[in-house]
Short mmCIF file of C-alpha atoms and ligand atoms in Angstrom, two decimals:
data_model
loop_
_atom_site.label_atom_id
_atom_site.label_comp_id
_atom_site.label_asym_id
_atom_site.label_seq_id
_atom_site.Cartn_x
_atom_site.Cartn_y
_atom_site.Cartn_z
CA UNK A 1076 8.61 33.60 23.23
CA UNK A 1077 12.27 35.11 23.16
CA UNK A 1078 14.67 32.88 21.65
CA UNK A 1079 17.62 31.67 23.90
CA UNK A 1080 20.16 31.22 21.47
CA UNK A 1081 21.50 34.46 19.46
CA UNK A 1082 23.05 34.70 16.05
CA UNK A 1083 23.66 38.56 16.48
CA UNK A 1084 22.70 41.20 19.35
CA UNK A 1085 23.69 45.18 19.73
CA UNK A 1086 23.23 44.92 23.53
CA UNK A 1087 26.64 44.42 25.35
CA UNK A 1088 27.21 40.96 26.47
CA UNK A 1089 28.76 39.34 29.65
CA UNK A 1090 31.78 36.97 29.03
CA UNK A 1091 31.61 33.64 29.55
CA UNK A 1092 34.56 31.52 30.01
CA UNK A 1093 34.70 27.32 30.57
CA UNK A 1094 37.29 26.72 32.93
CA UNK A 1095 38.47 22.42 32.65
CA UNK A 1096 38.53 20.97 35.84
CA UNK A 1097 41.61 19.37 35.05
CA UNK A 1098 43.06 23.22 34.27
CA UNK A 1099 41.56 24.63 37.12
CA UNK A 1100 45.21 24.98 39.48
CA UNK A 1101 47.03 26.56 36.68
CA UNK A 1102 44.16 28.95 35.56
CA UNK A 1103 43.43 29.73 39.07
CA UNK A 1104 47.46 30.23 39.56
CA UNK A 1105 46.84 33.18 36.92
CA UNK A 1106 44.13 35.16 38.35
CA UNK A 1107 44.85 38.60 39.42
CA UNK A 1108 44.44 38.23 43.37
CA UNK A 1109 41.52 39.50 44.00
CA UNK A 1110 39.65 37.20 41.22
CA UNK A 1111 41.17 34.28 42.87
CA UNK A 1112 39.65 35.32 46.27
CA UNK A 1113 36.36 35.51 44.50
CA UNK A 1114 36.64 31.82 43.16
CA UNK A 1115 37.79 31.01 46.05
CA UNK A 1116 34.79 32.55 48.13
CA UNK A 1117 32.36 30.58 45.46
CA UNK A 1118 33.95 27.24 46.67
CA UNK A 1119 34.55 27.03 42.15
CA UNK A 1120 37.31 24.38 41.95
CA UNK A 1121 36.31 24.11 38.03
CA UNK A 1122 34.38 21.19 38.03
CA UNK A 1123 30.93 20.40 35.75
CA UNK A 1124 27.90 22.13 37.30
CA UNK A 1125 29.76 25.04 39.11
CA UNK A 1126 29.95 28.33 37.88
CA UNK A 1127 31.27 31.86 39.63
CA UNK A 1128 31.91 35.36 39.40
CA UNK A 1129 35.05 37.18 38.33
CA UNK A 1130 35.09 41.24 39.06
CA UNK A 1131 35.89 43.25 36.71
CA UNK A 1132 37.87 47.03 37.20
CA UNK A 1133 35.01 48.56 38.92
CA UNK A 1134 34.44 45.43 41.55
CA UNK A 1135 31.89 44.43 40.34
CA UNK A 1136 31.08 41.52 38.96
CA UNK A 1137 31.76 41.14 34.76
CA UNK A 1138 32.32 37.75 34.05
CA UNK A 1139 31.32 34.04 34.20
CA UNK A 1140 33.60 31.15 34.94
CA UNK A 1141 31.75 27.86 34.22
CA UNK A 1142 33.44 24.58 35.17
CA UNK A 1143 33.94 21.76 32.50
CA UNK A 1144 34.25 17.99 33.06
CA UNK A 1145 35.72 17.99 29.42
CA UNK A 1146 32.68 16.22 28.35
CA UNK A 1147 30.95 16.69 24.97
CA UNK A 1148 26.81 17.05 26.84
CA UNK A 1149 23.92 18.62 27.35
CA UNK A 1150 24.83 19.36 30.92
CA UNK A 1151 27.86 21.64 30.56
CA UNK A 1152 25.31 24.27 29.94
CA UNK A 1153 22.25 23.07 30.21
CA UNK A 1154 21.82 23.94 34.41
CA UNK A 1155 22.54 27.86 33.86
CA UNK A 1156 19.49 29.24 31.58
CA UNK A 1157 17.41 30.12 35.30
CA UNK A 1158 20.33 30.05 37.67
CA UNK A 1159 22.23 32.84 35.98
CA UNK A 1160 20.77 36.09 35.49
CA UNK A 1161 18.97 36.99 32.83
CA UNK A 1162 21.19 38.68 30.17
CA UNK A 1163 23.38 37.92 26.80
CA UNK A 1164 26.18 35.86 27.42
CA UNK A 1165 28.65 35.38 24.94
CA UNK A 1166 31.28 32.44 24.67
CA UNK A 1167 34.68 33.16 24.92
CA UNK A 1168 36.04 30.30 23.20
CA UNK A 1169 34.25 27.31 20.68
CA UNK A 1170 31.28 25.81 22.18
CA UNK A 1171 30.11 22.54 20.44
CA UNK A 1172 26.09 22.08 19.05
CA UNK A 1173 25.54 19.88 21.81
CA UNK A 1174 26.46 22.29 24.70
CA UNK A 1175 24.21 24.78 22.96
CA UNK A 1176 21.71 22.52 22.76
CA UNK A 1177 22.32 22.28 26.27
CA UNK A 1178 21.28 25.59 26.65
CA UNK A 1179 18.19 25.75 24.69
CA UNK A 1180 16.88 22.23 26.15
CA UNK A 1181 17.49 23.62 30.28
CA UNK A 1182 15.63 27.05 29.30
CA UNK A 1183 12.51 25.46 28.57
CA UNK A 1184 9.80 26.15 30.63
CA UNK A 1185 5.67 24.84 30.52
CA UNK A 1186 4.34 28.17 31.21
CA UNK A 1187 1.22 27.42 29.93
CA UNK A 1188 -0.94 27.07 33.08
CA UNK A 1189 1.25 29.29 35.54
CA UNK A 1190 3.01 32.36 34.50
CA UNK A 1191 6.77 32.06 35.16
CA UNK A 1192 8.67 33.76 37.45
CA UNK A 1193 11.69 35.33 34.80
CA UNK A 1194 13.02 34.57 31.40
CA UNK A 1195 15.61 32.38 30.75
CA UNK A 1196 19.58 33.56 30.06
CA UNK A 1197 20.17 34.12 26.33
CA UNK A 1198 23.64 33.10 24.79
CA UNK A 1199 25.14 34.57 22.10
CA UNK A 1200 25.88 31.86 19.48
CA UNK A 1201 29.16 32.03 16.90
CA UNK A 1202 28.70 31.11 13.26
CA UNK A 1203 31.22 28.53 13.71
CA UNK A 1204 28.03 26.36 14.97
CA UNK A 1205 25.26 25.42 13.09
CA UNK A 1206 22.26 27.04 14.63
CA UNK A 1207 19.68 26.23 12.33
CA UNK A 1208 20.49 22.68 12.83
CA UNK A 1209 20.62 22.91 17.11
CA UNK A 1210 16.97 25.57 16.83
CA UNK A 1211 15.63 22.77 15.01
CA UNK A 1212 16.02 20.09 17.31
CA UNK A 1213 15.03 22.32 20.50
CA UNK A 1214 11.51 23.03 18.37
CA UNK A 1215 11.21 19.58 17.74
CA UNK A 1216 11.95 19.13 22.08
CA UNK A 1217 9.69 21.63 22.80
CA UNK A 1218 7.35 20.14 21.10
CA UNK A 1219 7.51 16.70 22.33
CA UNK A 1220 7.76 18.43 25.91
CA UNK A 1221 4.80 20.46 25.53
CA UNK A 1222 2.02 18.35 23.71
CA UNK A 1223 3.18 15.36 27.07
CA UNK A 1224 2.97 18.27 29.71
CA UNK A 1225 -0.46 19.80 28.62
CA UNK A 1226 -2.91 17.52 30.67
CA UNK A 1227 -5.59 14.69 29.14
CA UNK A 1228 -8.15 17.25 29.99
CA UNK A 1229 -6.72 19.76 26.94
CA UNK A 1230 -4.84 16.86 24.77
CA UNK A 1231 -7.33 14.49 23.90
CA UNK A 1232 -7.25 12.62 20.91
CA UNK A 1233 -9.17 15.08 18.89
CA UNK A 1234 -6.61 17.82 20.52
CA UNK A 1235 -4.01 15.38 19.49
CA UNK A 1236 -4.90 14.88 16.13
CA UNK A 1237 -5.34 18.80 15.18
CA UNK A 1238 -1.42 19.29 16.42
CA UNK A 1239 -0.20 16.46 14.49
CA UNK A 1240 -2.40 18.01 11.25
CA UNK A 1241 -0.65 21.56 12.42
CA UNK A 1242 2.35 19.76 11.99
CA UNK A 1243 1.82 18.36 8.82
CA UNK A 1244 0.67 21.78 7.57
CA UNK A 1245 3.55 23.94 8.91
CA UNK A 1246 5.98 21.57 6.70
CA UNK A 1247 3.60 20.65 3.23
CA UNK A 1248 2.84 16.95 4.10
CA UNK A 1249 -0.46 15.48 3.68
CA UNK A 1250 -2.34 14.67 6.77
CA UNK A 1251 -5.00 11.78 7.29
CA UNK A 1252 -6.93 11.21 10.17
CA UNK A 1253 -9.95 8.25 10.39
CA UNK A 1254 -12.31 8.47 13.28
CA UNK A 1255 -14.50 6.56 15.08
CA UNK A 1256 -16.74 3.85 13.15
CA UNK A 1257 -14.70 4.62 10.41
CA UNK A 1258 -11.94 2.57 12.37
CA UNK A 1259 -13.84 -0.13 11.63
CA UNK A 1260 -14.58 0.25 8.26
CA UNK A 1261 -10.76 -0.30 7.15
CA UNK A 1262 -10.49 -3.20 10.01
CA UNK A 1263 -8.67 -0.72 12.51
CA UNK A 1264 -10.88 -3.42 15.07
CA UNK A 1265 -7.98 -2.84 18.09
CA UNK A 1266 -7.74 0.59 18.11
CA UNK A 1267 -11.20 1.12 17.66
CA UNK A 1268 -12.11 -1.53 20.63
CA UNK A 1269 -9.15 0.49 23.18
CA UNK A 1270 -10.67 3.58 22.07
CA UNK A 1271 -14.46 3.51 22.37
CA UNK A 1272 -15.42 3.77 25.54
CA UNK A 1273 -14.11 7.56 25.57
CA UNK A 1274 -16.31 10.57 24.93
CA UNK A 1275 -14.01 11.80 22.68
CA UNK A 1276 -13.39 9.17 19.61
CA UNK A 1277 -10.87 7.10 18.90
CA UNK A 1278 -8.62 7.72 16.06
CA UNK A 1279 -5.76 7.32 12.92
CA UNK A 1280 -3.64 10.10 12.60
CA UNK A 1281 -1.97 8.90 9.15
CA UNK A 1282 0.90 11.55 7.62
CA UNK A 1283 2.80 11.46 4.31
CA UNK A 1284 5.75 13.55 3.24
CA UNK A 1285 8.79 13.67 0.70
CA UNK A 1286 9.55 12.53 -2.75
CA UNK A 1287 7.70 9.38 -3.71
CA UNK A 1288 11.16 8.02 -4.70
CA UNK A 1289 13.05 8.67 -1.55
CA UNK A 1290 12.95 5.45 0.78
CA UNK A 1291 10.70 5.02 2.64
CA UNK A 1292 11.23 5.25 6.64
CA UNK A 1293 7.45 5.20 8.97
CA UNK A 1294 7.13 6.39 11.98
CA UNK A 1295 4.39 4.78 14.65
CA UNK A 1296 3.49 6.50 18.27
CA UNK A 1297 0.92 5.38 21.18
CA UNK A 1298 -1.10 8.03 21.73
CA UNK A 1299 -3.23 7.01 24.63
CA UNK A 1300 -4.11 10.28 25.79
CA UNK A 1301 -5.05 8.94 29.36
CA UNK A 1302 -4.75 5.35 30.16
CA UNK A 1303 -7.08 4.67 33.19
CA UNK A 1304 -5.82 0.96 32.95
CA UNK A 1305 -9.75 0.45 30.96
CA UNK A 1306 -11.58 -2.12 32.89
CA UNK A 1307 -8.45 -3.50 34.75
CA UNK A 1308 -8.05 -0.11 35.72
CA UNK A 1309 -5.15 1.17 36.92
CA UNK A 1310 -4.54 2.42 40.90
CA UNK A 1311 -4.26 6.14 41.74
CA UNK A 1312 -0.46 5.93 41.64
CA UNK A 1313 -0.23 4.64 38.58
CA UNK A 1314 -2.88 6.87 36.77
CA UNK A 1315 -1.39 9.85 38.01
CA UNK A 1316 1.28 10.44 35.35
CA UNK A 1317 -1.04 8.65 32.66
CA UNK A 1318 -1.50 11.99 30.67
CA UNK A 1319 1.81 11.20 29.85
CA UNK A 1320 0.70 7.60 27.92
CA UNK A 1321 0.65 9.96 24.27
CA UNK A 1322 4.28 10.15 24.81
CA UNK A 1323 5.17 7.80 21.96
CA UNK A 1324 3.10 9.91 19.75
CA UNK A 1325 4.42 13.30 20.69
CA UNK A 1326 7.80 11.84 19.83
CA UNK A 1327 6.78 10.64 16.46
CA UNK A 1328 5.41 13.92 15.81
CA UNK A 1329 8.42 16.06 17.25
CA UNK A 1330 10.65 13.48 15.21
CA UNK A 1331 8.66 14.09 11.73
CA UNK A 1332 9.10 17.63 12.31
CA UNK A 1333 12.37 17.72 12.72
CA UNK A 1334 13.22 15.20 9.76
CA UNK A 1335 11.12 17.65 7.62
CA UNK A 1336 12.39 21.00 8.82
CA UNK A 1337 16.36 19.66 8.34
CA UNK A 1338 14.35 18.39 4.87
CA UNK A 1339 15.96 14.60 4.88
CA UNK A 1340 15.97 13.10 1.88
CA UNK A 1341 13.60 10.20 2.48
CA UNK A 1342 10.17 9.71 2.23
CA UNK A 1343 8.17 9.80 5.57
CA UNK A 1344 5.40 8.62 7.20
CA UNK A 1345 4.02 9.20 10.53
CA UNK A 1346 1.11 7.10 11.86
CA UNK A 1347 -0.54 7.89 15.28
CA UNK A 1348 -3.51 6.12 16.87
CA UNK A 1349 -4.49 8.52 19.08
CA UNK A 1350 -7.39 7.06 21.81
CA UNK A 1351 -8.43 7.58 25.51
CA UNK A 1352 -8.41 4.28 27.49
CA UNK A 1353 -11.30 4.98 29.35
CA UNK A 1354 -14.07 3.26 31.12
CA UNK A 1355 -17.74 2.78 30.34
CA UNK A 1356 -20.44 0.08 29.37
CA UNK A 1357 -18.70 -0.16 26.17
CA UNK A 1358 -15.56 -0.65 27.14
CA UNK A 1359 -13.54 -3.48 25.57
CA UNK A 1360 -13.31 -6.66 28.21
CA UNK A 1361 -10.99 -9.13 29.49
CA UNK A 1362 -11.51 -11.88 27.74
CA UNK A 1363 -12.66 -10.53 24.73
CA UNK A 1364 -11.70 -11.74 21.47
CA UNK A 1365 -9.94 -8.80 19.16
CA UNK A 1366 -9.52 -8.57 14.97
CA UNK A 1367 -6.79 -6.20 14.20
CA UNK A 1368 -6.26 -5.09 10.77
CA UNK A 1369 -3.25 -7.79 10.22
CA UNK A 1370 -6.00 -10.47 10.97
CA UNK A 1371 -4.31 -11.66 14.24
CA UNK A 1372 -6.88 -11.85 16.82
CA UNK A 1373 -5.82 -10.92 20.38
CA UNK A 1374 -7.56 -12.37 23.36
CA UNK A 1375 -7.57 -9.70 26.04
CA UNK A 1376 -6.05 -10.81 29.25
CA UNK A 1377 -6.15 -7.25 30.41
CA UNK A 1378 -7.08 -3.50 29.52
CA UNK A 1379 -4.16 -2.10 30.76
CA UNK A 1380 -1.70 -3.25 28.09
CA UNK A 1381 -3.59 -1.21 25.38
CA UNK A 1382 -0.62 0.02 24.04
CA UNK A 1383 0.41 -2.90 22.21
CA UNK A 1384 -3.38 -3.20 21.04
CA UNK A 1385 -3.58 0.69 19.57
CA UNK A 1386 0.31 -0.02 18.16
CA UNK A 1387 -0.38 -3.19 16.49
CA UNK A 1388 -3.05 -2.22 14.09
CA UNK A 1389 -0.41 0.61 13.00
CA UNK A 1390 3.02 -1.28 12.94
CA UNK A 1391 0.99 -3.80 10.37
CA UNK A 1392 -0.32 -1.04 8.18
CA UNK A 1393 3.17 0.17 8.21
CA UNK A 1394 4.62 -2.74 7.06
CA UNK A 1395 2.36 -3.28 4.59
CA UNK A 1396 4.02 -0.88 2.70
CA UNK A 1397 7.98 -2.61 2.87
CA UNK A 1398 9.55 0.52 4.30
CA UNK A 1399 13.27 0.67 4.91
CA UNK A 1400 12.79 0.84 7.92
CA UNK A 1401 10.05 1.28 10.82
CA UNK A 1402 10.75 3.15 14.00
CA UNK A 1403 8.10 3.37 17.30
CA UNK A 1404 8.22 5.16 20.29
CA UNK A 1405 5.25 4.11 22.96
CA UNK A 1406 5.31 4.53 26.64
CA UNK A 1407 4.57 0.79 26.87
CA UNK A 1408 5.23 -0.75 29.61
CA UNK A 1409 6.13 -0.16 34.01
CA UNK A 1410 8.60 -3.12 32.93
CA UNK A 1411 10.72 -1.70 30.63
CA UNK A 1412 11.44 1.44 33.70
CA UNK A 1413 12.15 -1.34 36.25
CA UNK A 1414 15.09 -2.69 33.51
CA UNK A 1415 16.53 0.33 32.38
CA UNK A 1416 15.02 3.23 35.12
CA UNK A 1417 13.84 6.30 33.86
CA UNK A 1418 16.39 7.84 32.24
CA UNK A 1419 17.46 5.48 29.14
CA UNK A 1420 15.42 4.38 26.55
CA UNK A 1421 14.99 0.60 25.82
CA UNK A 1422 15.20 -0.31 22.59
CA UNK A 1423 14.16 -3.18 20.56
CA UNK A 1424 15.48 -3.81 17.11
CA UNK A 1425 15.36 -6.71 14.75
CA UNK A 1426 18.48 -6.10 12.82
CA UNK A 1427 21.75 -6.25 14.97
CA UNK A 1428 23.18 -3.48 12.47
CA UNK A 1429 20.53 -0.73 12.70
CA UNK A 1430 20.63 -1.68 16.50
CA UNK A 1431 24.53 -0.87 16.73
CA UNK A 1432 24.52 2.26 14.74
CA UNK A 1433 21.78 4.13 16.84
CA UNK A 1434 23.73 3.08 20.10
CA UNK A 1435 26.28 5.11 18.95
CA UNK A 1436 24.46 8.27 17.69
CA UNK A 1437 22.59 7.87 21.24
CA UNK A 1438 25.96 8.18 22.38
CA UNK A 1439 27.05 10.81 19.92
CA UNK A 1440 24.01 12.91 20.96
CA UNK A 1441 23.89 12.25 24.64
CA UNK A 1442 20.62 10.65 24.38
CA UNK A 1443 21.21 7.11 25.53
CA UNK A 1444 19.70 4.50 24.19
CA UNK A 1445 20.18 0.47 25.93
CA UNK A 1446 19.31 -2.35 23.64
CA UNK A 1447 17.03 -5.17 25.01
CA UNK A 1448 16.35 -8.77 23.47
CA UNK A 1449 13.65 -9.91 21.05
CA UNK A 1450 13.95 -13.51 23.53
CA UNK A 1451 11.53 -15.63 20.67
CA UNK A 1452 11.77 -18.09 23.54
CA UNK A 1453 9.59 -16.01 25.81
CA UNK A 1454 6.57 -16.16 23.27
CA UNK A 1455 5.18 -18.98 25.02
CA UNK A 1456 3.89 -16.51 27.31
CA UNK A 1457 1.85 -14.64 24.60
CA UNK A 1458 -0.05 -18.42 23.46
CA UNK A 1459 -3.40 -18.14 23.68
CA UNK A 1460 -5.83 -21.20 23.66
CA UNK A 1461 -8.68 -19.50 22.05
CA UNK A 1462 -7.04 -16.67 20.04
CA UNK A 1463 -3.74 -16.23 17.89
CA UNK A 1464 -2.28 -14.61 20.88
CA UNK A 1465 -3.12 -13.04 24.31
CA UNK A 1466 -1.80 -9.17 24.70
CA UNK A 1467 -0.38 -9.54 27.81
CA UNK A 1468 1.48 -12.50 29.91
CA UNK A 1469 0.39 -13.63 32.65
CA UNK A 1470 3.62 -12.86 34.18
CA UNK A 1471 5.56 -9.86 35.39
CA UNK A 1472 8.64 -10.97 34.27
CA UNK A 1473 10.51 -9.51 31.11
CA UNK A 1474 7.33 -7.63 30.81
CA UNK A 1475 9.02 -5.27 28.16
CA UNK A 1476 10.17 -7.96 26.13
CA UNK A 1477 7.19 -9.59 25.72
CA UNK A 1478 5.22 -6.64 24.98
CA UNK A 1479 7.79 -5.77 22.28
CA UNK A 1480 7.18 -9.74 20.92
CA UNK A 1481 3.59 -8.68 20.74
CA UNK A 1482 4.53 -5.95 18.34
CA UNK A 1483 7.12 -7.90 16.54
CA UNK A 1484 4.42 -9.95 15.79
CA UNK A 1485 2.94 -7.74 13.36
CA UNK A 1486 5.90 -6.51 11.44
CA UNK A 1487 6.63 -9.49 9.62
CA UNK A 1488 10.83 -9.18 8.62
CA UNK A 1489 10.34 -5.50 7.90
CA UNK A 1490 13.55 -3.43 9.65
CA UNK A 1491 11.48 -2.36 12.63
CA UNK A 1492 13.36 -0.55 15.80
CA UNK A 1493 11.02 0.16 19.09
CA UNK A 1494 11.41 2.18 21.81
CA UNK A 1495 9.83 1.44 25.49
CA UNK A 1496 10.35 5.22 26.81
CA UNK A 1497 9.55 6.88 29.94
CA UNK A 1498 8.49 10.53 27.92
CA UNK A 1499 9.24 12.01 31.56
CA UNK A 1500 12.18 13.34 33.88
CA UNK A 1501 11.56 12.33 37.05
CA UNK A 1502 13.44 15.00 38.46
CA UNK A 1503 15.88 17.86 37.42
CA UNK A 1504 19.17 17.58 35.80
CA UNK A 1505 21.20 20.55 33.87
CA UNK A 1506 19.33 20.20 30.06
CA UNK A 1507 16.64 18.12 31.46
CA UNK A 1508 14.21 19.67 33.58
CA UNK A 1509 11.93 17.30 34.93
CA UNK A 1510 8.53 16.83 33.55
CA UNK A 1511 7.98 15.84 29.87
CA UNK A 1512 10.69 15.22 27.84
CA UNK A 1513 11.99 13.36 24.31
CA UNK A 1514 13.96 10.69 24.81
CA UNK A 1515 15.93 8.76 21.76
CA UNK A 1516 14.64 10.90 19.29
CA UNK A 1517 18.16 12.60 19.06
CA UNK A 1518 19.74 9.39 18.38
CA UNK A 1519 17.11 8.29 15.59
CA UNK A 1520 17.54 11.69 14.05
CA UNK A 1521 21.13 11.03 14.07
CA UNK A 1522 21.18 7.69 12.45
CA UNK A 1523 18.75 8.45 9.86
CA UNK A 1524 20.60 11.40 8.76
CA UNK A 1525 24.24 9.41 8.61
CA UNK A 1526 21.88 6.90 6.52
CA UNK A 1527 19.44 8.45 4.37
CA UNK A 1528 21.37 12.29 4.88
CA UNK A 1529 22.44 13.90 1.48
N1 LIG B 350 1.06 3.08 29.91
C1 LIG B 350 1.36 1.91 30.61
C2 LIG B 350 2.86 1.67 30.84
C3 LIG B 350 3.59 2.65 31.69
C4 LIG B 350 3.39 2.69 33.05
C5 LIG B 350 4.55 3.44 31.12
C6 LIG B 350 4.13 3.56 33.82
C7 LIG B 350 5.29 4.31 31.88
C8 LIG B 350 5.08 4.37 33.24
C9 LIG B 350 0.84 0.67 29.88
O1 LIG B 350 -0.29 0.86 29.11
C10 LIG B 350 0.54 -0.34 30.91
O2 LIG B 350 -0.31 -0.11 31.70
N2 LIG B 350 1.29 -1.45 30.89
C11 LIG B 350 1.16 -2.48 31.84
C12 LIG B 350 1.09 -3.78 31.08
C13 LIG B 350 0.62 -4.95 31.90
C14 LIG B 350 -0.83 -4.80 32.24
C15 LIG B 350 0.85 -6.22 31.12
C16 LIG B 350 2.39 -2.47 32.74
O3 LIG B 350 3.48 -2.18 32.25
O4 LIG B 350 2.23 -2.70 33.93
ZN1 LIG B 351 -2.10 0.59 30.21
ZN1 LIG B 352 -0.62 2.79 28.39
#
């Protein structure tokens, strides 16, 4: 594919100029008079998410006005990549990473099943920004965006786990992957029990990279690559997106990939259970009685929260290890959509400091992020009388926050942040075009660079 953002070109380009909305009188006031009729006839009054036409000697027309809210966002640019012609367009004053990022994110397109109608605007990019840093970050998105988008049918767990060892390969990190019985071998008992029923096997998707002596910082993903619900299986609404349920997974990957392509000093590792929660006469129960590999066993009040189950054996093999710090991304629960909607992450974090400082990169990076509590009161609702714990309340209250006590569970004190994400715009914004998409990964990248960063 053609790239979007341009460090050099010998084709001519088209100017483009942001116009502040607070500037827009006095830059208007300037115009030579029949400009200003054109901005005039493109109702542009300078404000984010318009953009208009400015003739040039022959009357015809040269140059782009976009308007600017001032903001520092994805959105400034983001909306133009398909509604602009296709062509180089060059910046006539600084543009910040983020607005080119903008860019890259809103020209995105899943052509993979459906050829697309036209390429994307390119923009020519100064050297004043740092390019490699934005390209990496759109790679990493696209990514995310792509392995979410590609249906169940063609990203299975098997499908899942080659991309995540493609991954690994592309950047020199070892990758691990345990399947099937072999689950049960090393006491992997919950996600082998989620993942069973499926034609095509459960499994571990375990990946190592960096110096040995850099700390250590894990990442952990769901992969359910379809969640019927199991069992307690799920109604057509709600299974209709559930191709989508690998989300936390494609984030961990898109994450690793970014951390190793900016080449952060710390030492990663990624681990991914990647199953199908599907339906058969083996299918794990409600009511049945789960080992995980921390040695808490789960009673199963229902299929449907198998999230938790595939993320628990892998948050406890994590912390195992003592890591500096654990980070999960899982599409876990309807719950945590209903507190935040669908466009913030809810986040989960067992040290108030960590918490604070990826709030702000979230801010930083226009990737919001909204903390939720760890309420240890609520527990109560995870007491089972015949198992350590249930994996699911009874109740549909604070349904997020008592899934994420089911994974604090099995972290023990280890710095652990989670994040309930939706993996999926809902509908179109400039940046964001709906269908898959990464959320909080920005911010994460963010902190752990301002932590661990050279
Ligand atoms: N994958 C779903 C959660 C989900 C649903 C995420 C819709 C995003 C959009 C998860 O496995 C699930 O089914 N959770 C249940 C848990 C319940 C059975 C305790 C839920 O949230 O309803
Ligand atoms: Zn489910
Ligand atoms: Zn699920």
């Amino acid at each position: 594919m053609e790239q979007t953002l341009l460090a050099t070109t010998s084709t001519p380009t088209i100017p483009l100029t942001l116009v502040r909305t607070a500037d827009f009188e006095s830059w208007s006031a300037e115009l030579p008079a029949t400009a200003r009729s054109w901005v005039t006839r493109a109702q542009f009054t300078g404000k984010g998410g318009e953009f208009a036409w400015l003739p040039g000697e022959d009357g015809e027309p040269t140059d782009l006005v976009v308007g600017w809210d001032g903001k520092d966002d994805l959105a400034t640019l983001g909306g133009l990549p398909f509604k602009i012609p296709e062509g180089i367009y060059e910046p006539t004053s600084a543009v910040s990473d983020l607005q080119l990022l903008g860019w890259s994110l809103g020209a995105y397109q899943f052509a993979r099943y459906k050829e697309s109608d036209r390429a994307p605007a390119q923009l020519l990019v100064s050297p004043a920004n740092d390019l490699e840093a934005v390209a990496n970050i759109e790679s990493a998105t696209t990514l995310v965006r792509d392995l979410i988008n590609i249906p169940a049918g063609d990203m299975l767990p098997s499908n899942l786990a080659d991309e995540a060892a493609q991954v690994a390969d592309a950047n020199g990190a070892e990758c691990h992957i345990t399947v099937g019985d072999d689950l049960l071998i090393h006491n992997y008992g919950a996600i082998h029990a989620v993942g069973r029923a499926a034609r095509d096997a459960p499994r571990l998707i375990d990946i190592t990279w960096g110096n040995a002596t850099d700390p250590l910082v894990v990442l952990v993903g769901k992969g359910v690559c379809f969640d019927s619900g199991g069992l307690d299986i799920k109604n057509a609404a709600g299974m209709r997106t559930m191709k989508k349920d690998m989300g936390g997974a494609a984030h961990a990957l898109g994450l690793a990939q970014l951390i190793m392509a900016q080449k952060l000093p710390v030492r990663l590792r990624v681990l991914i259970a990647a199953v199908e929660n599907a339906i058969a006469g083996n299918a794990y129960r409600p009511g049945d009685i789960l080992q995980t590999y921390k040695g808490i066993s789960v009673e199963i009040d229902n299929t449907d929260a198998e999230g938790r189950l595939v993320m628990c054996d892998c948050l406890a093999l994590a912390a195992e290890q003592k890591p500096q710090l654990i980070v999960d991304f899982a599409t876990l629960t309807g719950s945590a959509r209903s507190a935040v909607g669908t466009e913030i992450a809810a986040m989960f974090c067992n040290d108030d400091a960590v918490a604070a400082d990826i709030a702000e990169s979230g801010v930083r990076w226009d990737d919001p992020v909204w903390r939720l509590p760890l309420h240890e009161p609520y527990g109560y609702l995870l007491k089972s009388k015949i198992a350590d714990t249930v994996n699911s309340a009874g109740t549909p209250y604070a349904g997020a926050i008592t899934a994420a006590l089911f994974l604090q569970k099995f972290v023990d004190d280890v710095p652990w942040v989670h994040f309930d994400i939706m993996a999926f715009n809902t509908r179109d914004r400039p940046g964001r075009p709906e269908g898959a998409e990464a959320m909080a990964m920005r911010a994460v990248f963010d902190y752990l660079s301002r932590r661990f960063g050279g």
